[in-house]
Coordinates of C-alpha atoms and ligand atoms in Angstrom, one line a residue:
X194 CA 4.5 10.7 11.8
X195 CA 7.9 11.7 13.4
X196 CA 9.8 13.3 15.6
X197 CA 12.9 15.6 15.5
X198 CA 14.8 14.4 19.0
X199 CA 16.2 11.0 16.9
X200 CA 17.1 13.4 14.3
X201 CA 19.4 15.4 16.2
X202 CA 20.4 11.8 18.1
X203 CA 21.6 10.8 14.3
X204 CA 23.2 14.3 13.8
X205 CA 21.4 14.5 10.6
X206 CA 19.9 17.9 12.2
X207 CA 17.2 19.4 14.4
X208 CA 13.8 20.7 13.1
X209 CA 11.6 22.6 15.0
X210 CA 8.2 24.7 15.1
X211 CA 6.7 24.2 12.2
X212 CA 8.0 21.4 11.0
X213 CA 7.0 19.5 14.1
X214 CA 3.4 20.0 13.1
X215 CA 3.9 18.3 9.4
X216 CA 3.7 15.0 10.4
X217 CA 1.9 12.7 9.0
X218 CA -0.5 9.5 10.4
X219 CA 1.2 6.6 8.8
X220 CA -0.8 3.6 9.3
X221 CA 1.1 0.2 7.1
X222 CA 4.1 2.1 7.2
X223 CA 6.7 -0.1 6.3
X224 CA 10.8 -0.1 5.6
X225 CA 13.4 -1.8 3.3
X226 CA 16.7 -3.4 4.3
X227 CA 18.4 -4.4 1.5
X228 CA 20.4 -1.5 0.9
X229 CA 22.8 -2.8 -0.4
X230 CA 21.6 -4.6 -3.1
X231 CA 22.5 -4.0 -6.3
X232 CA 20.6 -2.1 -8.9
X233 CA 22.3 -3.8 -12.1
X234 CA 18.7 -4.8 -12.6
X235 CA 17.1 -1.5 -13.1
X236 CA 19.9 -0.4 -15.2
X237 CA 19.5 -3.3 -17.4
X238 CA 16.1 -2.7 -17.2
X239 CA 16.1 1.2 -18.6
X240 CA 18.8 0.0 -21.5
X241 CA 15.3 -2.5 -22.9
X242 CA 12.6 0.6 -22.5
X243 CA 10.1 -0.5 -24.6
X244 CA 9.4 1.0 -27.8
X245 CA 6.8 2.8 -30.3
X246 CA 6.2 -0.3 -32.5
X247 CA 7.6 -2.8 -30.4
X248 CA 6.0 -6.4 -30.4
X249 CA 6.5 -8.5 -26.7
X250 CA 4.6 -11.7 -25.9
X251 CA 3.8 -10.7 -22.5
X252 CA 3.1 -7.1 -21.4
X253 CA 2.5 -6.4 -17.5
X254 CA 1.0 -3.5 -16.7
X255 CA 2.2 -1.9 -13.1
X256 CA 4.6 -3.3 -10.7
X257 CA 2.9 -4.0 -7.4
X258 CA 2.3 -7.2 -5.7
X259 CA 0.8 -8.6 -8.5
X260 CA 2.4 -7.9 -11.5
X261 CA 6.1 -8.5 -9.4
X262 CA 5.1 -11.9 -8.6
X263 CA 3.2 -12.9 -12.3
X264 CA 6.5 -10.9 -13.6
X265 CA 9.2 -13.2 -12.0
X266 CA 7.1 -16.8 -12.5
X267 CA 7.1 -16.0 -15.8
X268 CA 10.5 -14.8 -15.7
X269 CA 11.6 -18.2 -14.3
X270 CA 9.1 -20.3 -16.7
X271 CA 11.8 -18.9 -19.7
X272 CA 9.3 -16.5 -20.6
X273 CA 10.3 -12.8 -22.2
X274 CA 8.1 -10.4 -19.9
X275 CA 8.1 -6.5 -20.3
X276 CA 6.9 -4.4 -17.8
X277 CA 5.1 -0.8 -17.8
X278 CA 4.7 0.8 -14.7
X279 CA 3.4 4.6 -14.4
X280 CA 5.7 6.3 -11.6
X281 CA 9.2 6.3 -11.8
X282 CA 12.2 3.5 -11.0
X283 CA 13.3 4.8 -7.2
X284 CA 17.3 4.6 -8.0
X285 CA 18.3 8.3 -8.4
X286 CA 19.2 10.1 -5.0
X287 CA 18.2 13.5 -4.4
X288 CA 20.3 16.9 -3.4
X289 CA 20.2 15.5 0.2
X290 CA 21.9 12.2 -1.0
X291 CA 18.8 10.1 -0.3
X292 CA 16.4 8.4 -2.4
X293 CA 12.8 9.3 -0.9
X294 CA 12.2 12.2 1.4
X295 CA 11.1 11.6 4.7
X296 CA 7.4 12.3 6.4
X297 CA 8.4 15.7 8.8
X298 CA 10.4 17.6 5.7
X299 CA 8.5 16.5 2.6
X300 CA 9.3 17.8 -0.8
X301 CA 8.5 17.1 -4.3
X302 CA 9.3 13.5 -3.8
X303 CA 6.9 12.5 -1.4
X304 CA 3.4 13.3 -3.8
X305 CA 2.7 12.0 -7.2
X306 CA 2.1 15.4 -9.1
X307 CA 1.2 17.6 -6.0
X308 CA 2.3 21.2 -4.9
X309 CA 0.9 20.9 -1.5
X310 CA 0.8 17.5 0.9
X311 CA -2.1 15.9 1.3
X312 CA -0.9 13.8 4.4
X313 CA -3.6 10.9 5.5
X314 CA -3.3 12.7 9.3
X315 CA -3.9 16.4 7.6
X316 CA -4.3 18.3 10.7
X317 CA -3.0 18.6 14.2
X318 CA -4.9 21.0 17.2
X319 CA -7.2 21.8 14.4
X320 CA -5.1 23.8 11.5
X321 CA -3.8 22.2 8.4
X322 CA -0.8 20.5 8.8
X323 CA -0.2 20.2 4.7
X324 CA 2.8 21.5 3.2
X325 CA 3.8 23.1 -0.2
X326 CA 6.3 20.8 -2.0
X327 CA 6.1 22.6 -5.5
X328 CA 7.1 21.8 -8.3
X329 CA 4.7 19.1 -9.3
X330 CA 6.7 15.9 -9.6
X331 CA 5.6 11.9 -9.9
X332 CA 6.8 11.8 -5.9
X333 CA 5.8 8.4 -4.3
X334 CA 2.7 8.6 -3.0
X335 CA -0.4 9.2 -5.0
X336 CA -3.7 10.6 -3.1
X337 CA -6.3 10.0 -5.9
X338 CA -9.3 11.7 -5.3
X339 CA -12.9 10.2 -6.3
X340 CA -16.2 11.7 -5.1
X341 CA -16.5 11.0 -1.3
X342 CA -13.1 9.4 -0.9
X343 CA -9.4 9.6 -1.5
X344 CA -7.4 6.5 -2.0
X345 CA -3.4 6.4 -1.3
X346 CA -1.2 4.5 -3.7
X347 CA 2.6 3.8 -4.3
X348 CA 3.7 5.3 -7.4
X349 CA 6.9 3.8 -9.3
X350 CA 8.5 0.6 -9.5
X351 CA 7.4 -1.6 -6.7
X352 CA 3.8 0.0 -6.2
X353 CA 2.8 -0.1 -3.1
X354 CA 5.8 -1.9 -1.4
X355 CA 7.4 1.2 -2.0
X356 CA 5.1 3.4 0.5
X357 CA 3.2 1.3 2.6
X358 CA 4.0 0.2 6.1
X359 CA 5.1 -3.7 5.5
X360 CA 2.7 -5.2 7.4
X361 CA 2.3 -8.9 5.9
X362 CA -0.8 -10.3 7.6
X363 CA -2.2 -13.5 6.7
X364 CA -6.1 -13.1 7.3
X365 CA -8.1 -15.5 9.6
X366 CA -9.0 -18.6 7.3
X367 CA -12.1 -18.7 8.0
X368 CA -12.8 -15.1 6.7
X369 CA -10.7 -16.0 3.3
X370 CA -13.2 -18.8 2.9
X371 CA -15.6 -16.2 3.3
X372 CA -14.4 -13.6 1.0
X373 CA -13.0 -16.0 -1.7
X374 CA -15.0 -19.1 -1.2
X375 CA -14.3 -20.1 -5.3
X376 CA -10.3 -20.7 -3.9
X377 CA -9.1 -24.0 -2.5
X378 CA -7.8 -22.3 1.1
X379 CA -6.2 -25.7 2.0
X380 CA -3.6 -25.0 -0.9
X381 CA -3.2 -21.2 0.1
X382 CA -2.5 -21.9 3.7
X383 CA -0.3 -24.6 2.9
X384 CA 1.2 -23.2 -0.4
X385 CA 0.7 -20.0 -1.3
X386 CA 1.2 -17.8 1.7
X387 CA 4.0 -19.4 2.6
X388 CA 5.6 -19.0 -0.9
X389 CA 4.8 -15.4 -0.5
X390 CA 6.2 -14.7 3.2
X391 CA 9.2 -16.3 1.8
X392 CA 9.6 -13.9 -1.2
X393 CA 8.4 -10.6 0.2
X394 CA 10.9 -11.6 3.2
X395 CA 8.4 -11.3 5.8
X396 CA 10.2 -11.7 9.5
X397 CA 8.9 -11.3 13.1
X398 CA 10.2 -8.8 15.8
X399 CA 12.4 -9.9 18.6
X400 CA 9.6 -9.7 21.2
X401 CA 12.2 -9.2 23.9
X402 CA 13.6 -6.1 22.2
X403 CA 10.1 -4.6 21.6
X404 CA 9.8 -4.6 25.4
X405 CA 12.5 -2.2 26.0
X406 CA 13.1 -0.4 22.7
X407 CA 12.2 3.1 23.1
X408 CA 11.2 3.7 19.4
X409 CA 7.9 0.9 20.6
X410 CA 6.9 2.9 23.4
X411 CA 3.7 4.0 21.7
X412 CA 2.8 0.1 21.1
X413 CA 3.3 -0.8 24.2
X414 CA 1.1 2.1 25.8
X415 CA -1.6 0.9 22.8
X416 CA -1.3 -2.7 23.8
X417 CA -1.8 -2.0 27.7
X418 CA -5.0 0.2 27.5
X419 CA -6.4 -2.5 24.7
X420 CA -5.3 -5.3 27.5
X421 CA -7.4 -3.4 30.3
X422 CA -10.2 -3.4 28.3
X423 CA -10.6 -6.9 27.1
X424 CA -8.7 -7.0 24.3
X425 CA -6.6 -9.0 22.7
X426 CA -3.4 -7.6 20.9
X427 CA -1.0 -9.4 18.1
X428 CA 2.6 -9.1 16.8
X429 CA 2.3 -8.7 13.1
X430 CA 5.2 -9.9 10.7
X431 CA 6.5 -7.1 8.6
X432 CA 8.8 -7.0 5.2
X433 CA 10.6 -4.2 7.2
X434 CA 14.2 -5.6 8.6
X435 CA 13.6 -5.9 12.1
X436 CA 17.3 -6.8 12.6
X437 CA 17.9 -3.5 11.2
X438 CA 15.9 -1.4 12.8
X439 CA 17.4 -2.8 15.9
X440 CA 20.6 -1.3 14.6
X441 CA 18.7 2.0 14.3
X442 CA 17.6 1.8 17.6
X443 CA 21.1 1.3 18.7
X444 CA 22.3 4.1 16.6
X445 CA 24.8 2.0 14.6
X446 CA 23.0 2.6 10.8
X447 CA 21.4 5.2 9.4
X448 CA 17.5 5.4 10.6
X449 CA 14.7 5.3 7.9
X450 CA 12.1 3.5 10.3
X451 CA 13.4 5.5 13.0
X452 CA 13.8 8.7 11.2
X453 CA 10.1 9.4 9.9
X454 CA 10.7 7.4 6.5
X455 CA 7.5 5.4 5.1
X456 CA 4.6 6.5 3.2
X457 CA 7.0 8.6 0.4
X458 CA 9.2 5.9 0.7
X459 CA 11.9 4.4 3.0
X460 CA 15.7 4.8 2.0
X461 CA 17.0 1.8 4.1
X462 CA 15.1 -1.2 6.0
X463 CA 12.3 -1.9 4.1
X464 CA 12.6 -5.0 1.6
X465 CA 10.1 -3.3 -1.0
X466 CA 9.4 -5.3 -4.4
X467 CA 12.5 -4.0 -6.3
X468 CA 14.7 -5.5 -3.8
X469 CA 12.2 -8.7 -3.9
X470 CA 10.8 -10.0 -6.3
X471 CA 11.5 -7.4 -9.4
X472 CA 14.9 -8.1 -8.6
X473 CA 14.8 -11.9 -9.0
X474 CA 13.1 -10.9 -11.7
X475 CA 15.4 -9.3 -13.1
X476 CA 18.5 -11.1 -12.3
X477 CA 16.7 -13.9 -14.7
X478 CA 17.4 -11.6 -17.6
X479 CA 14.0 -11.6 -19.0
X480 CA 12.1 -8.7 -17.5
X481 CA 12.4 -5.3 -18.7
X482 CA 10.6 -2.6 -16.8
X483 CA 9.9 0.9 -18.5
X484 CA 9.3 3.0 -16.0
X485 CA 7.4 6.5 -16.4
X486 CA 5.3 4.4 -18.7
X487 CA 1.4 5.0 -18.3
X488 CA -0.8 2.8 -20.2
X489 CA -4.0 4.7 -21.6
X490 CA -5.9 1.5 -24.1
X491 CA -5.8 -1.9 -25.1
X492 CA -7.5 -3.4 -27.6
X493 CA -7.7 -6.3 -29.8
X494 CA -5.3 -6.2 -33.0
X495 CA -4.6 -9.2 -35.5
X496 CA -2.8 -11.7 -32.9
X497 CA -3.0 -10.2 -29.8
X498 CA -3.9 -6.4 -28.1
X499 CA -2.8 -3.3 -29.2
X500 CA -1.7 -1.3 -26.2
X501 CA -1.2 2.2 -26.0
X502 CA 1.5 3.9 -24.1
X503 CA 2.1 7.5 -23.0
X504 CA 5.8 8.0 -21.8
X505 CA 5.8 11.0 -19.1
X506 CA 8.8 12.5 -17.7
X507 CA 8.9 13.6 -14.1
X508 CA 7.2 17.0 -14.4
X509 CA 4.5 15.4 -16.0
X510 CA 5.0 16.0 -19.5
X511 CA 4.2 13.2 -22.2
X512 CA 7.5 12.8 -23.9
X513 CA 6.2 10.0 -26.4
X514 CA 3.0 7.8 -27.4
X515 CA 3.6 4.4 -27.9
X516 CA 1.9 1.5 -29.4
X517 CA 2.9 -1.5 -28.7
X518 CA 1.9 -5.3 -29.8
X519 CA 1.5 -7.9 -26.7
X520 CA 0.2 -11.4 -26.9
X521 CA -0.7 -11.3 -23.9
X522 CA -1.3 -8.6 -21.3
X523 CA -1.5 -8.8 -17.4
X524 CA -3.3 -5.6 -15.5
X525 CA -1.9 -5.2 -12.5
X526 CA -2.2 -1.8 -12.1
X527 CA -3.6 -2.2 -8.7
X528 CA -7.6 -1.9 -7.6
X529 CA -8.0 1.2 -9.0
X530 CA -6.0 1.2 -11.8
X531 CA -6.8 -1.8 -13.5
X532 CA -10.6 -1.1 -12.8
X533 CA -10.2 2.4 -14.7
X534 CA -8.6 0.7 -17.4
X535 CA -11.0 -1.9 -17.6
X536 CA -14.1 0.5 -17.5
X537 CA -13.0 2.8 -19.7
X538 CA -12.4 0.1 -22.5
X539 CA -15.2 -1.4 -22.3
X540 CA -17.2 2.1 -22.2
X541 CA -15.4 3.3 -25.2
X542 CA -16.1 0.2 -27.0
X543 CA -12.1 -0.9 -27.1
X544 CA -13.0 -3.8 -25.2
X545 CA -16.9 -3.9 -25.1
X546 CA -17.3 -7.9 -24.5
X547 CA -16.2 -7.3 -21.2
X548 CA -18.6 -8.2 -18.7
X549 CA -21.2 -6.3 -17.0
X550 CA -19.7 -6.7 -13.8
X551 CA -16.4 -5.2 -14.5
X552 CA -15.5 -2.0 -12.0
X553 CA -17.9 -3.5 -9.3
X554 CA -17.5 -5.0 -6.1
X555 CA -15.1 -2.3 -4.7
X556 CA -14.9 -2.0 -1.0
X557 CA -12.5 0.1 1.2
X558 CA -11.5 -3.0 3.4
X559 CA -13.2 -1.8 5.6
X560 CA -10.7 1.4 6.4
X561 CA -11.2 3.8 9.2
X562 CA -8.5 6.2 11.1
X563 CA -8.5 7.5 14.9
X564 CA -6.9 9.0 17.4
X565 CA -7.2 8.9 21.1
X566 CA -5.7 11.5 23.6
X567 CA -3.8 9.3 25.7
X568 CA -2.1 9.9 29.5
X569 CA 0.9 7.4 28.7
X570 CA 3.9 9.1 27.4
X571 CA 3.8 7.2 23.7
X572 CA 7.1 8.5 22.9
X573 CA 9.6 11.1 20.9
X574 CA 11.1 8.5 18.9
X575 CA 8.5 6.4 17.1
X576 CA 9.5 4.0 14.2
X577 CA 7.3 4.6 11.2
X578 CA 6.7 0.9 11.3
X579 CA 3.9 -0.6 13.0
X580 CA 4.0 -4.4 14.5
X581 CA 1.1 -5.0 16.7
X582 CA -2.4 -4.7 16.0
X583 CA -5.7 -5.3 18.6
X584 CA -7.3 -8.2 17.5
X585 CA -11.4 -8.0 18.1
X586 CA -12.3 -9.5 14.4
X587 CA -13.7 -12.5 16.7
X588 CA -16.7 -9.9 17.6
X589 CA -19.3 -10.9 15.7
X590 CA -21.4 -7.7 16.3
X591 CA -18.7 -5.8 14.8
X592 CA -15.3 -6.9 13.7
X593 CA -11.9 -4.7 14.1
X594 CA -8.8 -5.2 13.6
X595 CA -6.8 -2.5 14.4
X596 CA -3.3 -1.5 13.5
X597 CA -1.3 0.6 16.3
X598 CA -0.2 3.0 14.2
X599 CA 3.0 5.0 14.9
X600 CA 2.8 9.4 15.4
X601 CA 6.2 10.2 15.0
X602 CA 6.1 14.0 15.6
X603 CA 9.7 14.0 16.9
X604 CA 8.2 15.6 19.9
X605 CA 5.9 13.9 22.9
X606 CA 2.2 14.0 21.8
X607 CA 0.9 11.4 24.2
X608 CA -1.4 10.4 20.8
X609 CA -2.0 6.8 20.7
X610 CA -3.1 6.4 16.7
X611 CA -4.7 3.3 14.7
X612 CA -5.9 2.3 11.3
X613 CA -9.1 0.1 11.8
X614 CA -9.7 -2.9 9.2
X615 CA -13.6 -2.9 10.0
X616 CA -15.8 -5.4 8.0
X617 CA -17.9 -3.4 6.0
X618 CA -20.3 -4.7 3.3
X619 CA -20.7 -1.3 1.4
X620 CA -19.3 -1.5 -2.5
X621 CA -19.1 0.5 -4.8
X622 CA -18.4 0.7 -8.6
X623 CA -16.3 2.4 -11.0
X624 CA -18.3 4.0 -14.2
X625 CA -17.3 5.6 -17.2
X626 CA -17.7 9.7 -17.3
X627 CA -18.4 10.2 -20.7
X628 CA -18.7 13.7 -20.2
X629 CA -15.5 13.9 -18.4
X630 CA -13.6 10.9 -20.4
X631 CA -13.1 9.7 -16.4
X632 CA -13.6 7.4 -14.3
X633 CA -15.8 8.1 -11.3
X634 CA -16.6 6.0 -8.2
X635 CA -19.9 5.7 -6.1
X636 CA -18.4 5.4 -3.1
X637 CA -20.8 7.3 -0.6
X638 CA -19.3 9.2 2.8
X639 CA -22.2 7.5 4.4
X640 CA -20.8 3.7 3.4
X641 CA -18.4 3.8 6.1
X642 CA -20.8 4.3 8.8
X643 CA -20.4 0.5 10.0
X644 CA -16.9 0.7 10.2
X645 CA -17.2 4.2 12.3
X646 CA -19.8 2.1 14.1
X647 CA -17.4 -0.9 14.9
X648 CA -14.6 1.2 15.6
X649 CA -16.2 3.2 17.9
X650 CA -17.7 0.4 20.0
X651 CA -14.2 -1.1 20.8
X652 CA -12.2 2.4 21.7
X653 CA -15.0 3.6 23.2
X654 CA -14.2 1.0 25.6
X655 CA -10.7 1.2 25.6
X656 CA -11.3 4.8 26.5
X657 CA -14.2 4.5 29.0
X658 CA -11.5 1.8 31.3
X659 CA -8.6 4.1 30.2
X660 CA -10.8 7.5 31.3
X661 CA -9.5 8.9 28.1
X662 CA -10.9 10.8 24.8
X663 CA -10.3 10.7 21.3
X664 CA -8.4 13.4 19.3
X665 CA -10.5 15.4 17.4
X666 CA -7.8 17.6 15.4
X667 CA -6.1 15.3 13.6
X668 CA -8.9 14.7 10.4
X669 CA -10.1 18.2 10.4
X670 CA -11.8 20.2 12.4
X671 CA -13.8 18.8 15.5
X672 CA -13.6 15.9 13.6
X673 CA -13.0 12.4 15.2
X674 CA -12.8 9.6 12.4
X675 CA -10.3 9.8 9.6
X676 CA -13.2 8.5 7.3
X677 CA -13.0 9.9 3.8
X678 CA -9.8 8.3 2.4
X679 CA -8.3 4.4 1.6
X680 CA -5.4 2.8 2.5
X681 CA -6.6 -0.8 1.2
X682 CA -8.4 -0.4 -1.9
X683 CA -10.1 -3.7 -3.2
X684 CA -12.0 -5.0 -5.9
X685 CA -13.4 -3.7 -9.0
X686 CA -12.5 -6.8 -11.3
X687 CA -13.6 -9.4 -9.3
X688 CA -12.0 -13.3 -9.1
X689 CA -14.7 -15.7 -10.3
X690 CA -17.3 -13.2 -11.3
X691 CA -15.6 -10.9 -13.7
X692 CA -12.5 -13.1 -14.0
X693 CA -12.7 -16.8 -14.2
X694 CA -11.4 -18.7 -10.9
X695 CA -7.9 -17.6 -12.0
X696 CA -7.6 -13.9 -13.2
X697 CA -8.4 -14.9 -16.9
X698 CA -10.9 -12.2 -18.6
X699 CA -12.1 -15.2 -20.9
X700 CA -14.2 -13.2 -23.1
X701 CA -10.3 -11.8 -24.3
X702 CA -8.1 -14.4 -24.4
X703 CA -4.7 -13.8 -23.6
X704 CA -6.0 -10.7 -20.8
X705 CA -5.1 -11.6 -17.5
X706 CA -5.9 -9.7 -14.1
X707 CA -3.6 -10.1 -11.5
X708 CA -3.9 -7.9 -8.7
X709 CA -6.1 -6.5 -5.5
X710 CA -8.8 -5.9 -8.0
X711 CA -9.7 -9.5 -8.0
X712 CA -10.4 -9.5 -4.4
X713 CA -14.2 -8.3 -2.9
X714 CA -13.2 -5.1 -0.8
X715 CA -12.5 -6.5 2.1
X716 CA -9.3 -9.2 4.0
X717 CA -10.0 -8.4 7.6
X718 CA -6.3 -7.4 7.3
X719 CA -3.5 -5.1 5.6
X720 CA -3.9 -6.7 2.3
X721 CA -0.7 -6.9 0.5
X722 CA 0.4 -10.3 1.4
X723 CA -3.4 -12.1 0.4
X724 CA -2.7 -10.3 -3.1
X725 CA 0.6 -11.7 -3.3
X726 CA -0.7 -15.0 -2.4
X727 CA -3.6 -15.4 -4.4
X728 CA -1.1 -14.0 -7.5
X729 CA 1.0 -17.0 -6.8
X730 CA -1.6 -19.2 -7.2
X731 CA -3.3 -17.9 -10.1
X732 CA 0.1 -17.4 -12.6
X733 CA 0.9 -21.0 -11.3
X734 CA -2.0 -21.9 -12.9
X735 CA -1.5 -19.6 -16.2
X736 CA 1.6 -21.0 -16.8
X737 CA 0.9 -24.5 -16.6
X738 CA -2.3 -24.5 -18.7
X739 CA -2.1 -21.4 -21.0
X740 CA 0.0 -21.0 -23.9
X741 CA 2.2 -18.8 -23.5
Ligands
LIG422 P1 0.0 -1.7 -6.7 O1 0.7 -2.0 -5.4 O2 -1.0 -0.6 -6.0 O3 0.6 -1.4 -7.8 C1 0.0 -1.1 -8.5 C2 0.9 -0.2 -9.8 O4 0.5 -0.1 -11.6 C3 1.3 1.2 -9.0 O5 3.0 1.3 -9.2 C4 0.9 2.1 -10.2 O6 1.4 3.0 -10.3 C5 1.1 1.2 -11.6 N1 0.0 2.2 -12.8 C6 -1.4 1.8 -12.6 N2 -2.0 2.6 -13.0 C7 -1.4 2.4 -14.4 C8 -1.3 2.4 -15.5 N3 -2.0 2.9 -16.4 N4 0.1 2.4 -16.4 C9 0.7 1.8 -16.0 N5 0.9 1.6 -14.5 C10 0.1 1.9 -13.7 O7 -1.4 -2.6 -6.7 N6 -0.9 -3.3 2.9 C11 -0.5 -4.0 3.4 O8 -0.5 -5.6 3.6 N7 0.2 -3.9 5.1 C12 0.5 -2.4 5.0 O9 1.2 -2.4 5.6 C13 0.4 -1.5 3.9 N8 0.3 0.2 4.3 C14 0.1 0.9 3.7 C15 0.0 2.2 3.6 C16 0.0 2.9 2.7 C17 0.7 4.4 3.4 C18 -0.3 2.8 1.4 C19 -0.9 4.0 0.5 C20 -0.9 1.5 1.2 C21 -0.8 0.3 2.3 N9 -1.5 -1.2 2.0 C22 -0.7 -2.1 3.0 C23 -1.8 -1.2 0.8 C24 -0.5 -1.9 -0.2 O10 0.4 -1.6 -0.2 C25 -2.0 -2.3 -1.6 O11 -3.2 -2.9 -1.1 C26 -1.1 -3.1 -2.6 O12 0.0 -2.5 -3.2 C27 -1.6 -3.5 -3.5 O13 -1.4 -4.3 -4.5 P2 -1.6 -4.2 -5.8 O14 -0.5 -5.2 -6.7 O15 -3.1 -4.6 -6.2

């Protein structure tokens, strides 16, 4: 995703040879701008690390979008909130003076307990582009392998916001109504999407600047070939501070998006949740965050719930096992994390009365990635933050919204890369495996066929008009489609099916779900804005009506 040339331009050193091959494809990248945000809230949270035997009124599991929204609104309502997050609090700099590593030179900070990277675009010219990152460490990006797919997720205080591309896209109204018919869409579009956009710090690129910015040559080239083939392109809002990016391009600030930073975190420019929702929640004095704390069990107690938590160190050793009592528990561990926990709790008899539907309705948002071998220069300097998409969602025979993704290799590659979001109706379920004690996911390789068909129809037309071909060396040897991984896991604990219409697990009063697991497998666009807005809607209702 990045190249080296801009590194030399910033005076941070030129990397050559094999490192040029160690880039990753990032689709859905993001940056953070609030570099000067005080980190005192994290210090405060650390001082209040949850202890064995503690009793808390509200425990939130996970610090991604759903958890951060719940934390802020509850804290603002004067409630004391304890949040536990299995990943680390990313506040400490490494030997290089930076908190996060970039995609060109990944080290142990990149991946969640791996000794070799597992890059989304894992090949180049048919050879593996992955590299050794020993020792295994509590890194920022998890690549969680299931039988027929692997799911990328952020690990750390801020969840997916740490690693994602920051694209904050509102779904089309008609599609939102189709996927979540029980939700009042008028209220969502009038109140909760704007509330989420405001709190997330969503901003738009200066379109005049875009037209001449060196770092977006790749987007302009993909726009041209899409438009020539009759497809519409749209600018996409983002939580990366585009004002900061303008300065990066001008070389007046330290580069982040322009230094191949994204899927392993951004050191600057990105308004990740630790800079927005969680910072605001902490500022109330009502939130404590315990990082490197993983919830392993939840079961009813005499009053409320008993929550079992494993505290780990950054090497993965369990340093403490804690049992906590919570009057209310909010599951916000993400589509995979929440589904795995609930399915395991039902199967092992800890929460036996959860509905049979728990774990079902999981989808990959129709994700499929693809690269074209273009004829136009895409640029050695590419912003890791996408700002444009090809919008062919109106094509009833195969809707596609394709993010124009960077390929910041630091050298010219002529590669046009895309993360296509398609309408794929296949759904999978999580199930507890009594043999292994783990939770499996029933997704099959063949399930991605409708996504490939829709994307192929669109990109075949683009290739045909442009006289170009697909790259077949980026996702394996002679493999065109990146169809075995997911950036947008959704579902597993569906709204108005497994929960009530606001995320309550009604068979267990005081248990709630507040994350991407509520959404039935698809949003038609990148999902975090929808997850955030839905959480805003649900927590407002819950605070107003439930006794906290
Ligand atoms: P999430 O953000 O995953 O937060 C869940 C948190 O819970 C994580 O921090 C976990 O570590 C933690 N957790 C899990 N289990 C436990 C446990 N047992 N105990 C304690 N903590 C636990 O969930 N979406 C967009 O809209 N735009 C983009 O540009 C975009 N780009 C992406 C790029 C990449 C590389 C990736 C991986 C994802 C991207 N996404 C993007 C997806 C987006 O980040 C994702 O939909 C949201 O982060 C999901 O939000 P949740 O709140 O559901």
